[in-house]
Short mmCIF file of C-alpha atoms and ligand atoms in Angstrom, two decimals:
data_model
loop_
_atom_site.label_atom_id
_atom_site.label_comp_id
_atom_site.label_asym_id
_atom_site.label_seq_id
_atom_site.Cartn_x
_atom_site.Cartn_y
_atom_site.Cartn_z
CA UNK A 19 13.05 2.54 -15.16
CA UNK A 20 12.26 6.14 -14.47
CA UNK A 21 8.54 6.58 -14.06
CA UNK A 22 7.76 10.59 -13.55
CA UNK A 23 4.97 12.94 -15.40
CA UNK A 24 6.08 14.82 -17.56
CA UNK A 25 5.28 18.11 -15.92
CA UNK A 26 8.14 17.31 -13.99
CA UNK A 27 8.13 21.23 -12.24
CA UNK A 28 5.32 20.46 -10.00
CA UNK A 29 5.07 16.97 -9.14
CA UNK A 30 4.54 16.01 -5.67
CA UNK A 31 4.58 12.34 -4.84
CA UNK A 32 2.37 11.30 -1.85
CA UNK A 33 3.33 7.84 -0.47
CA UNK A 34 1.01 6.43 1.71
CA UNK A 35 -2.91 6.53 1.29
CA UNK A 36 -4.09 7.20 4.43
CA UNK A 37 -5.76 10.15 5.77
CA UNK A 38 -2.86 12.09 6.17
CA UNK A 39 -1.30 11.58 2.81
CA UNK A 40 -5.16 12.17 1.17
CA UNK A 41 -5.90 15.29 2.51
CA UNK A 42 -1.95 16.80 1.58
CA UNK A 43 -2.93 15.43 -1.91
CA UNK A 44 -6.43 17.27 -2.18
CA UNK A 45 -4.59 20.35 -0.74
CA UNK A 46 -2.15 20.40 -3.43
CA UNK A 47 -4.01 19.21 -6.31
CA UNK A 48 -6.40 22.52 -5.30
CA UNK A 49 -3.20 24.82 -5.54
CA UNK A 50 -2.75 23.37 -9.18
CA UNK A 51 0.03 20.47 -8.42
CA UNK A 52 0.36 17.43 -10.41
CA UNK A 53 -0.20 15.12 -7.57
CA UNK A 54 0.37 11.09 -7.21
CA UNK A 55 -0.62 8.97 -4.54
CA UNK A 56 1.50 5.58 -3.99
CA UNK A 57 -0.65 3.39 -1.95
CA UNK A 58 0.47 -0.50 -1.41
CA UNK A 59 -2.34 -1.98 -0.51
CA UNK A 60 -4.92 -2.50 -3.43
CA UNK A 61 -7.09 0.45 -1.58
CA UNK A 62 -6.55 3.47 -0.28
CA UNK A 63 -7.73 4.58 3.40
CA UNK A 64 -7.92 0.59 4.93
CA UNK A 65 -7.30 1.98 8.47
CA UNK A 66 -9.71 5.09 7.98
CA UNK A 67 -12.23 2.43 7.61
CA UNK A 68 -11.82 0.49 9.90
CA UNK A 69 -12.07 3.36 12.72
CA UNK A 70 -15.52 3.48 11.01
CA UNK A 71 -16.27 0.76 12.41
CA UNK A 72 -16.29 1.53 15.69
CA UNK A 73 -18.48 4.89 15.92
CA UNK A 74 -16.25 6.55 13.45
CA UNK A 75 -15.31 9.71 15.34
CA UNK A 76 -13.96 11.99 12.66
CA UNK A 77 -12.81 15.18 15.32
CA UNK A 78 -14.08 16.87 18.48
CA UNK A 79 -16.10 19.84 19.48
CA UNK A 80 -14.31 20.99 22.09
CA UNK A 81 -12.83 24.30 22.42
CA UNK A 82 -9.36 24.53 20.78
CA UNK A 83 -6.89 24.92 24.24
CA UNK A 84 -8.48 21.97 25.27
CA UNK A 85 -8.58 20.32 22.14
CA UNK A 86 -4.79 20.77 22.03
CA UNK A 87 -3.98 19.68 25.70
CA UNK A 88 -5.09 15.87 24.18
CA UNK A 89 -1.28 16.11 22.37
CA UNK A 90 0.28 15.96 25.48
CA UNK A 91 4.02 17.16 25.42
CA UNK A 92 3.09 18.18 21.97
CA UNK A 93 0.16 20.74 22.54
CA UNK A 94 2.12 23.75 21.20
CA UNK A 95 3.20 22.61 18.28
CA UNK A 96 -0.66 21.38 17.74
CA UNK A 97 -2.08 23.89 18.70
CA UNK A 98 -0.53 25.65 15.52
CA UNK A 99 -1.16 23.10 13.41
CA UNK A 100 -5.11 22.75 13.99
CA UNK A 101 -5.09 26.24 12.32
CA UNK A 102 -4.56 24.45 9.60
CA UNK A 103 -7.49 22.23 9.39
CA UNK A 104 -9.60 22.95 12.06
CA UNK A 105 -12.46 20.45 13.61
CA UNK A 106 -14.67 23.40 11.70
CA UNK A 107 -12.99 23.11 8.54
CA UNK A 108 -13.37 19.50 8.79
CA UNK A 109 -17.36 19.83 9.30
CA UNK A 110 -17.08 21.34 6.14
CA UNK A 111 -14.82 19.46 4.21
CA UNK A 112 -17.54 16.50 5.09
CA UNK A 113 -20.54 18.43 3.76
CA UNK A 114 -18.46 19.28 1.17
CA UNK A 115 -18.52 15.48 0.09
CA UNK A 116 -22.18 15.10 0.89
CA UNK A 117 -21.26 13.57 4.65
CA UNK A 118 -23.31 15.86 6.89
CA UNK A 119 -21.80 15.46 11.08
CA UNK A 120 -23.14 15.90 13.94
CA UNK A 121 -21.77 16.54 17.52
CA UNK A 122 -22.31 14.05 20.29
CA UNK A 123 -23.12 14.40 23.76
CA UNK A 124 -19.46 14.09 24.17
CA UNK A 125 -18.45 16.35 22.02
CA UNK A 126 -17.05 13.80 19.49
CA UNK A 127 -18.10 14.38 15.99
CA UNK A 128 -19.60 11.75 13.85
CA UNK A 129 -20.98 11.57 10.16
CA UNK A 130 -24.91 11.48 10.43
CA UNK A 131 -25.76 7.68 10.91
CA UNK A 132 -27.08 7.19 7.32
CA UNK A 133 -23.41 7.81 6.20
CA UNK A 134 -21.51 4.67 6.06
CA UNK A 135 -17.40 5.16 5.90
CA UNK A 136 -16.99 3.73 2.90
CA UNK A 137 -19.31 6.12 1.50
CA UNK A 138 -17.32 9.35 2.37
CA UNK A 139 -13.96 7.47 1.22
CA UNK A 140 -15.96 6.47 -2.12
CA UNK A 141 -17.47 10.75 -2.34
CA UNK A 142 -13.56 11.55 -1.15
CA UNK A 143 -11.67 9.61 -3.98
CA UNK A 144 -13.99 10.81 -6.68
CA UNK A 145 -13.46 14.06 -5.94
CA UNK A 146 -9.55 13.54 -5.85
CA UNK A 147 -10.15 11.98 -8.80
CA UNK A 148 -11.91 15.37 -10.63
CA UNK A 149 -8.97 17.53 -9.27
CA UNK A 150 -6.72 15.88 -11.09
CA UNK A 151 -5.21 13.60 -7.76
CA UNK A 152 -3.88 9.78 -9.74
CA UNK A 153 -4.24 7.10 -7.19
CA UNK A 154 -1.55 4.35 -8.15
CA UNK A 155 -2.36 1.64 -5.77
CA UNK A 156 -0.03 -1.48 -5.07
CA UNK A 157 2.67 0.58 -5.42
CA UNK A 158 5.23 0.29 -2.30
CA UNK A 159 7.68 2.54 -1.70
CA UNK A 160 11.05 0.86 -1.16
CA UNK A 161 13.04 3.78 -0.38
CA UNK A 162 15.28 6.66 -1.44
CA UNK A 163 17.31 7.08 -4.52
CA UNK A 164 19.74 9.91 -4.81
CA UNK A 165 19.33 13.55 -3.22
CA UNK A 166 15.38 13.84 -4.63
CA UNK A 167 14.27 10.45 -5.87
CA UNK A 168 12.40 7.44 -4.74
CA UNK A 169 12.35 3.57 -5.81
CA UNK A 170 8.92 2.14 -5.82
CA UNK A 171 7.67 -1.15 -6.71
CA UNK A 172 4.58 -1.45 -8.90
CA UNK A 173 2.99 -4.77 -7.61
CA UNK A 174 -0.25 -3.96 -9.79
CA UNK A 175 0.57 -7.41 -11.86
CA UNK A 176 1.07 -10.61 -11.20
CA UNK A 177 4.93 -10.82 -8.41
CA UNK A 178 6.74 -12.22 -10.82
CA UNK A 179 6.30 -9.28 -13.25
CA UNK A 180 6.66 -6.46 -10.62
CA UNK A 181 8.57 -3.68 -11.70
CA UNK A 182 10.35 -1.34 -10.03
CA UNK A 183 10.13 2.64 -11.24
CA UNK A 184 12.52 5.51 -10.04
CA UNK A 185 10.51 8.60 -9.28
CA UNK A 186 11.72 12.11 -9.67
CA UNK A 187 8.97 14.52 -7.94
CA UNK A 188 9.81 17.95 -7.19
CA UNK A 189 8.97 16.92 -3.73
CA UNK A 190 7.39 14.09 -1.51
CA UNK A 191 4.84 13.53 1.45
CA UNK A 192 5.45 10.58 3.09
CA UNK A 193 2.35 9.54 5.13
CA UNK A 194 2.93 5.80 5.70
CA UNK A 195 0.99 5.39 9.04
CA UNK A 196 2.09 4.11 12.53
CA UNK A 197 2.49 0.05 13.49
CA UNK A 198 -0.78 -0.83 14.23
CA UNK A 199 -2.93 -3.03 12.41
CA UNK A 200 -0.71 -4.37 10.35
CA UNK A 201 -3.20 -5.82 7.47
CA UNK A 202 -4.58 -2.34 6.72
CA UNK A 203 -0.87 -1.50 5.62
CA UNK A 204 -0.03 0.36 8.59
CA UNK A 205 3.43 -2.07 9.31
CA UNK A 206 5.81 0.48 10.14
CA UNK A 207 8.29 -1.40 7.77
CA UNK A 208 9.20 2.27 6.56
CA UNK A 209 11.30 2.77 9.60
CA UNK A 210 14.94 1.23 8.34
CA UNK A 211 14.46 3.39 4.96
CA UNK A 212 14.27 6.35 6.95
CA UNK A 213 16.91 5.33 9.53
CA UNK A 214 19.20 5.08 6.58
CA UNK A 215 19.16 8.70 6.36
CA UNK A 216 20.00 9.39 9.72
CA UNK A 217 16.62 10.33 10.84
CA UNK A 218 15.60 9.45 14.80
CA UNK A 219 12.95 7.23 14.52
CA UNK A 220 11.25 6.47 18.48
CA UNK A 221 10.56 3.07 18.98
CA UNK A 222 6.86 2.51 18.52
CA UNK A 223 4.83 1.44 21.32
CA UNK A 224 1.41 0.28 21.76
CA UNK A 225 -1.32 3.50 22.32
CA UNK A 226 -4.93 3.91 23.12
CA UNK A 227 -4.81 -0.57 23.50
CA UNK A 228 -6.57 -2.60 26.64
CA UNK A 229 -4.42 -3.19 29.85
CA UNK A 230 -3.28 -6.59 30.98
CA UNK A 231 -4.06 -8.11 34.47
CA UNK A 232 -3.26 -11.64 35.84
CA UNK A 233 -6.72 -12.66 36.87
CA UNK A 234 -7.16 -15.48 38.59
CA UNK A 235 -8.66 -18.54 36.37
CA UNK A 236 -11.78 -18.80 38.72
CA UNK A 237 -12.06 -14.70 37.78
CA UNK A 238 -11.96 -15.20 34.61
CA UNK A 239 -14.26 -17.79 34.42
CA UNK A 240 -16.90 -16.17 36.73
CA UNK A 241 -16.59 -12.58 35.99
CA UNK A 242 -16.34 -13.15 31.93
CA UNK A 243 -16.57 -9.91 29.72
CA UNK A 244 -18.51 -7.53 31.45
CA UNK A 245 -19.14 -3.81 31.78
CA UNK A 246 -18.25 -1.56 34.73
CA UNK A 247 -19.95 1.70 33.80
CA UNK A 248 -20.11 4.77 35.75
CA UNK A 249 -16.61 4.75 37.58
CA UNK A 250 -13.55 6.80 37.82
CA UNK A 251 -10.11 5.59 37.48
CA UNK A 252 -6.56 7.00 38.01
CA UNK A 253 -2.95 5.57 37.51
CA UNK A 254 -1.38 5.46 40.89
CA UNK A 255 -1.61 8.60 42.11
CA UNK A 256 -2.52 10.77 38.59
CA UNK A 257 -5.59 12.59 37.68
CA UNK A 258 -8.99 10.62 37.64
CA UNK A 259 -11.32 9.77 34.60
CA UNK A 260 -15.08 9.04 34.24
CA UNK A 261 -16.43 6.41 32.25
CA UNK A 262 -17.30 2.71 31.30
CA UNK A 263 -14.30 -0.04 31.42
CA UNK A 264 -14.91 -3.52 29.79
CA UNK A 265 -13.59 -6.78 32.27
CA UNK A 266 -12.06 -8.84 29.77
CA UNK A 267 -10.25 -12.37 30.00
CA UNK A 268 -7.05 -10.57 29.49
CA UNK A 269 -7.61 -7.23 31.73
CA UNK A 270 -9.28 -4.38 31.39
CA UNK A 271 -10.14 -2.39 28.07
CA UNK A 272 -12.61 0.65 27.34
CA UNK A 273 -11.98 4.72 26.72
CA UNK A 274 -10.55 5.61 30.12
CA UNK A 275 -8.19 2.63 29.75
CA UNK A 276 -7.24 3.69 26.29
CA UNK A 277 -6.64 7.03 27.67
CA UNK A 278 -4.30 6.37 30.44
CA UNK A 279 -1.98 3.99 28.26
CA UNK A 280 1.24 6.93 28.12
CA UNK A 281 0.51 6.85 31.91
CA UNK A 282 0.80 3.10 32.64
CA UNK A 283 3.40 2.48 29.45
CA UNK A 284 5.70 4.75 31.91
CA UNK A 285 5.04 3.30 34.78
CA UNK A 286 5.76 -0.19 33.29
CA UNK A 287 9.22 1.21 31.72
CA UNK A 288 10.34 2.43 35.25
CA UNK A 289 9.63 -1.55 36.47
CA UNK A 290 7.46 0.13 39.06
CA UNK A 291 3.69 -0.48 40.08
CA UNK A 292 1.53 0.20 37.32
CA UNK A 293 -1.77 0.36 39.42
CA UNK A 294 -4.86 1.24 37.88
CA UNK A 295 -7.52 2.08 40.78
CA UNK A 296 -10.92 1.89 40.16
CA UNK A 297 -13.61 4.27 42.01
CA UNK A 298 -16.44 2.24 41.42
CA UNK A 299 -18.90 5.33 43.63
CA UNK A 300 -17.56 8.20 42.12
CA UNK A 301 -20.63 10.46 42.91
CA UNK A 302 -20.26 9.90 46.46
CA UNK A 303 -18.55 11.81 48.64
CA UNK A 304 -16.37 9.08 51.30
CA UNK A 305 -18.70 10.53 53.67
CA UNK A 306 -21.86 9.36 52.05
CA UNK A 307 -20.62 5.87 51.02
CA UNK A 308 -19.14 5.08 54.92
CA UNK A 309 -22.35 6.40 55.74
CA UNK A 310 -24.19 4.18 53.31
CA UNK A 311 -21.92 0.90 54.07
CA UNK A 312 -22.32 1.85 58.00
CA UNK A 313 -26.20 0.34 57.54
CA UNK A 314 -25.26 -2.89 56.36
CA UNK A 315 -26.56 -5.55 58.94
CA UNK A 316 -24.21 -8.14 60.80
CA UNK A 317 -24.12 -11.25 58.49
CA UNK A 318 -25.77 -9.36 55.50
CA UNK A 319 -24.40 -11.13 52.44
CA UNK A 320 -22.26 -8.62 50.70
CA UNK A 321 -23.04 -9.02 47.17
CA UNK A 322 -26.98 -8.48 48.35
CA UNK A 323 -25.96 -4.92 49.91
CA UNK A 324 -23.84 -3.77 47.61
CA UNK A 325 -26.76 -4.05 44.91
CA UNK A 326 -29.51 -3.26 47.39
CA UNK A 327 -28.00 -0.17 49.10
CA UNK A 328 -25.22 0.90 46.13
CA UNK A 329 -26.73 -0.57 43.17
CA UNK A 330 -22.98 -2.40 42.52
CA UNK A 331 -24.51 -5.51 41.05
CA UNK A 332 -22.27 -8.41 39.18
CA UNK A 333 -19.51 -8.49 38.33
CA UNK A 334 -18.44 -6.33 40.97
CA UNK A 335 -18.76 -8.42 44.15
CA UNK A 336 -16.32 -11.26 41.98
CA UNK A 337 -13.86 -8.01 41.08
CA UNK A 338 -14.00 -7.28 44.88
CA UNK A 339 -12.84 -10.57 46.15
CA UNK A 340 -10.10 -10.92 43.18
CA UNK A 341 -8.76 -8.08 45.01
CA UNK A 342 -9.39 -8.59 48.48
CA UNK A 343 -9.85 -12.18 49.39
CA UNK A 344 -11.44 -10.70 52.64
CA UNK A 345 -13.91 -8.05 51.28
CA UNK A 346 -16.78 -9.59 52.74
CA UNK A 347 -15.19 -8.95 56.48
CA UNK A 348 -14.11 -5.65 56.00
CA UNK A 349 -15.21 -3.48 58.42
CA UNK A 350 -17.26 -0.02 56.87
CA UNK A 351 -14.17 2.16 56.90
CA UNK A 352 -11.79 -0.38 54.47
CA UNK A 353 -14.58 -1.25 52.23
CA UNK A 354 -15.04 2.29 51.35
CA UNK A 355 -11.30 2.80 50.80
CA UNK A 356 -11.68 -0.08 48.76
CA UNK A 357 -14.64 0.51 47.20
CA UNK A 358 -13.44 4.10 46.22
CA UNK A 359 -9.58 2.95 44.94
CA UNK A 360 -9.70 -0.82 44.64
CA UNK A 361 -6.21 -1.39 43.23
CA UNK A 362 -5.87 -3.26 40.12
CA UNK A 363 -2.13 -4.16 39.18
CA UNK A 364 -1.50 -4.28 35.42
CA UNK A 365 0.91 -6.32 34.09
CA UNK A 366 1.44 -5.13 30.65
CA UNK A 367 -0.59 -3.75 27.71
CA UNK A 368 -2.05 -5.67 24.97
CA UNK A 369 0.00 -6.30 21.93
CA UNK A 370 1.18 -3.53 19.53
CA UNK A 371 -0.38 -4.81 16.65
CA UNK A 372 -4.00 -4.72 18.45
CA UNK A 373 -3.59 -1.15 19.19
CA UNK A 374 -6.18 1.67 18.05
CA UNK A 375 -2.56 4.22 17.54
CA UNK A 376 1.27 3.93 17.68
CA UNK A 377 2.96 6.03 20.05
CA UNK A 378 6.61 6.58 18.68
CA UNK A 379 7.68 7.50 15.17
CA UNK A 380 9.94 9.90 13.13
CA UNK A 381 11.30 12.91 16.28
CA UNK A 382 10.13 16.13 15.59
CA UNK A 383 13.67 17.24 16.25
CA UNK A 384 14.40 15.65 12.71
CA UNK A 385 11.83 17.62 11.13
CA UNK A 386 11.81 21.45 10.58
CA UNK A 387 8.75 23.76 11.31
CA UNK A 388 6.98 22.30 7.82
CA UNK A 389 7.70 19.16 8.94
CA UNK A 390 10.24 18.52 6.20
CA UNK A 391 12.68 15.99 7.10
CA UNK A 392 15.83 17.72 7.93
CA UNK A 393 18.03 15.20 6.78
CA UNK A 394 16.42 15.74 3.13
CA UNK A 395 14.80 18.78 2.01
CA UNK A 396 11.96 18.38 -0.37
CA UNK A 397 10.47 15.50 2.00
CA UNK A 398 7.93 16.20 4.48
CA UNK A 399 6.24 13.75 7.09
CA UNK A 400 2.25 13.90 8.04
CA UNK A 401 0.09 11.73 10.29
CA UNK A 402 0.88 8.72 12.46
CA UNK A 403 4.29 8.02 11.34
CA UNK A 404 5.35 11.06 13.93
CA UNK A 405 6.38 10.82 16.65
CA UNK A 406 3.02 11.79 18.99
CA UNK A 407 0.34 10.50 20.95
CA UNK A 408 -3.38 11.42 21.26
CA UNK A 409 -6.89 9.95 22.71
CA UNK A 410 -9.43 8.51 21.65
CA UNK A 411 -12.00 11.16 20.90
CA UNK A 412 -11.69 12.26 17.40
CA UNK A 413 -7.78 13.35 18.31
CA UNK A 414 -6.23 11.26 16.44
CA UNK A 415 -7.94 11.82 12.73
CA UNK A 416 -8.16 15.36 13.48
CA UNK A 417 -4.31 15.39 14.49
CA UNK A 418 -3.22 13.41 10.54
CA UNK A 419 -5.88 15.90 8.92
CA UNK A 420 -4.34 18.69 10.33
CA UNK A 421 -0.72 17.57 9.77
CA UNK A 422 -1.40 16.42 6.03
CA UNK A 423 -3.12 20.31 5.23
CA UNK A 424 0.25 21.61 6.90
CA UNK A 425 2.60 19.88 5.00
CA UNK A 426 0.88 20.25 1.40
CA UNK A 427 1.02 24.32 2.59
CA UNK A 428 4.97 23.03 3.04
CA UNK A 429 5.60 21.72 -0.22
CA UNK A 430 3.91 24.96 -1.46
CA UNK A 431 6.55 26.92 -0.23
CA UNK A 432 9.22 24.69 -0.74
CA UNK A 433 8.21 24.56 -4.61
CA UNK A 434 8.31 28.92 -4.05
CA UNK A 435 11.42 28.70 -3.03
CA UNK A 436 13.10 26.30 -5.81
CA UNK A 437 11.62 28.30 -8.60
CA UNK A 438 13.15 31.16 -6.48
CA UNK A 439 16.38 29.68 -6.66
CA UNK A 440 15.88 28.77 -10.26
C1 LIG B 3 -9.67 0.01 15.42
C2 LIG B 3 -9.36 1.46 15.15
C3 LIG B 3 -10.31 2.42 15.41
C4 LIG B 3 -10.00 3.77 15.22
N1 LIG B 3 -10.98 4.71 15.47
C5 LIG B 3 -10.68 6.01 15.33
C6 LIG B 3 -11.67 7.00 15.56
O1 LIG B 3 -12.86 6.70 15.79
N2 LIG B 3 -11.31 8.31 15.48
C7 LIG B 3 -10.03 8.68 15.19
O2 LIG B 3 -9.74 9.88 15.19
N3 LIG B 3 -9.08 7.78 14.88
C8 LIG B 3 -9.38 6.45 14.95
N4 LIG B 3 -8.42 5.51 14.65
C9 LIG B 3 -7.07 5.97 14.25
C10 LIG B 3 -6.98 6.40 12.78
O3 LIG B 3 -7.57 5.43 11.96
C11 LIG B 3 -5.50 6.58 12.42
O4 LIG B 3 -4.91 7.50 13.34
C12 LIG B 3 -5.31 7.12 11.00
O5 LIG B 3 -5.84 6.23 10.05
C13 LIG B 3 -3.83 7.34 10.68
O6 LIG B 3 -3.77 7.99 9.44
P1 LIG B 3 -2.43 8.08 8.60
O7 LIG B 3 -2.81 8.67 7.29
O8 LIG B 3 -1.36 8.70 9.38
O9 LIG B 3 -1.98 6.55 8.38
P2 LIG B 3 -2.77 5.28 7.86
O10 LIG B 3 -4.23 5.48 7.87
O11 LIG B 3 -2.21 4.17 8.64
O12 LIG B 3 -2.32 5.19 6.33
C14 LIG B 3 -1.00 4.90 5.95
C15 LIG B 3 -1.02 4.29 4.55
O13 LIG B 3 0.31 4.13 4.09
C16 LIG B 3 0.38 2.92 3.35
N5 LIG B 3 1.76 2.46 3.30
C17 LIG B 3 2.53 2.01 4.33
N6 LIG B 3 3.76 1.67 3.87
C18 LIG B 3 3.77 1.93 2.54
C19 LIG B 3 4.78 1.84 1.51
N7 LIG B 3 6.01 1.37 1.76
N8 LIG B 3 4.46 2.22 0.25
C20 LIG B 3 3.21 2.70 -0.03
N9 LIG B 3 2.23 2.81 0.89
C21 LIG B 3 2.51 2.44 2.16
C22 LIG B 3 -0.52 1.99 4.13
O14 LIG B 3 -0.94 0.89 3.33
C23 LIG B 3 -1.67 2.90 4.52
O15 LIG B 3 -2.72 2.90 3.59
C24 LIG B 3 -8.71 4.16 14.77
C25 LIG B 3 -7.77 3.19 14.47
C26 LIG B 3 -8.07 1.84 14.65
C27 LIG B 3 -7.04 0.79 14.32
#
């Protein structure tokens, strides 16, 4: 049964009712297109909520360059595309809801605490509602019909009386999400639909997720979950980072973790050592700390001078002798070494499904500049379901704002240029 509005000329279906696909269909409903969202779930925005609930870090201060080296291999091509919604322009798209942010001491950005995420998804689909925007949710999109169409399923009723509708839009945004998180509709079941097509898909792989380590069961049991703040660590021999790391029963978790996951997902392809080493006295020079460990007595229990003299209370004596069955012996030189890189062998990351973002998805190479899919014009890509990688930080919101404003400025032109033809 076809299923399309009747002012055919301008109607742009938007699959997927994430953050991505929301802000290309607020973008084009504002340049006057008759705009549909197709959302399966019975909600829109189910992962944008539940990054509220961690802090809800909606972009980042920093200065653009640097705000574009978090993209990794992909920095050029983002650094164009934050043009396009900037970290600014999201400030303002926020107070333009009634969400007023703030910047951190990190330079993430938040919504002011009194601002729950729900409310600026409630403020944010009442306003696509007034421009026009019709949010059809438990509709999934089964795939492609023909050179321009698409078969969706309306799973509104009861299953037994779905129905399935053939679209005809003068184009589509498909912003179906990455693999994580399964329940909040973010499967990555899309991938054989597109596939069909001819379109590289990368396989998906877990990003910004906790580390695995085989500790040892009397670790686990002493140790527990516990915090290791103020300490630097580095992936063999890569670039350090500051922060807090949470001991888990499974291995290690927290932002610096999350950050280093490309790092230690190559290592772990290449079969080699994925070592994560931990400087637990960062602000010390090796100097200072030999200097420091030098005063320790004969026979001085170790886990009373390294709280005493380095304020390296619980758990880090246990994580010390996990290591290094011997710590306790070392002599002053080894324990700093040790101290300063104590080497923690991961064994794997945590499961896809557990992870905060999906590395992998549709190749730019099968996407042009607009990020219309090359293999069919008329159907552009936004947010998680490409193919790139950010940190935590506000990176990875900002990155499916940014791509959903540069796609709806994509179907613009494509529209342009079939009236054109026309
Ligand atoms: C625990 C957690 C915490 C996070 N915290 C932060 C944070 O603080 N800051 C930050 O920047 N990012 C954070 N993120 C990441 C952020 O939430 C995602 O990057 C973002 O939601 C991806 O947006 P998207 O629009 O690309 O896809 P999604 O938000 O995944 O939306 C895709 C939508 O497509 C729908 N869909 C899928 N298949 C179909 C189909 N066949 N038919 C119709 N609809 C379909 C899905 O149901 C879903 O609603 C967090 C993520 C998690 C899991």
């Amino acid at each position: 049964m076809a299923e399309t509005p009747r002012d055919n000329a301008s109607f742009v279906a938007v699959v997927g009712g994430g953050p991505a696909g929301l802000l290309a269909a607020q973008r084009l409903a504002e340049a006057g297109c008759r705009v549909r969202v197709y959302e399966a779930q019975a909600t829109v925005g189910r992962k944008f909520l539940v990054a509220g609930h961690g802090g809800f870090n909606l972009s980042n201060a920093e200065d653009m360059g640097r705000f574009a080296s978090r993209y990794g291999p992909e920095e050029p091509r983002f650094r164009n595309l934050l043009h396009h919604f900037s970290p600014l322009e999201l400030r303002a798209w926020a107070t333009g809801l009634g969400i007023e942010t703030f910047v951190g001491t990190s330079g993430r950005i938040f919504p002011v605490a009194a601002h729950k995420p729900a409310e600026l998804l409630r403020a944010w689909v009442a306003q696509l509602g007034e421009l026009g925007v019709e949010i059809l949710t438990r509709h999934r999109w089964l795939g492609f019909v023909g050179a321009t169409g698409l078969r969706v399923r309306d799973e509104s009723g009861r299953p037994e009386v779905a129905r399935e509708l053939v679209l005809e839009p003068v184009a589509t945004i498909l912003a179906l999400g990455g693999a994580s998180w399964a329940k909040t509709g973010s499967d990555g079941a899309w991938v054989p639909l597109v596939e069909q097509l001819g379109v590289a898909v990368t396989s998906f792989a877990p990003a910004n997720c906790g580390a695995e380590v085989a500790w040892s069961a009397f670790f686990k049991e002493k140790a527990g979950r516990a915090p290791l703040k103020n300490m630097a660590l580095r992936v063999n021999d890569g670039p350090a980072l500051r922060g807090e790391i949470m001991l888990t029963e499974y291995g290690l978790e927290g932002t610096p973790v999350y950050a280093k996951t490309p790092q230690l997902r190559a290592a772990l392809a290449t079969g080699g050592p994925a070592n994560l080493h931990l400087n637990l006295k960062p602000d010390l020079t090796p100097e200072a700390l030999l200097t420091k460990l030098r005063q320790r007595r004969p026979g001085a229990s170790l886990s009373d001078f390294l709280r005493k003299t380095l304020h390296l209370g619980p758990p880090v004596p246990t994580l010390l002798r996990e290591v290094q069955p011997e710590a306790a012996t070392l002599d002053p030189v080894a324990l700093a070494a040790l101290l300063q890189a104590l080497p923690i062998a991961v064994t794997g990351l945590r499961p896809l499904d557990e992870a905060i973002s999906t590395a992998g998805g549709i190749a730019f190479a099968a996407v042009d500049d607009h990020l219309m899919l090359r293999q069919r014009p008329g159907t552009f890509v936004a947010g998680e379901m490409l193919d790139w990688e950010a940190p935590t930080g506000g990176y990875l919101l900002q990155g499916c704002f940014s791509t959903g404003a540069w796609v709806a400025k994509g179907v613009l032109a494509w529209q342009q240029a079939m009236r054109n033809i026309r």
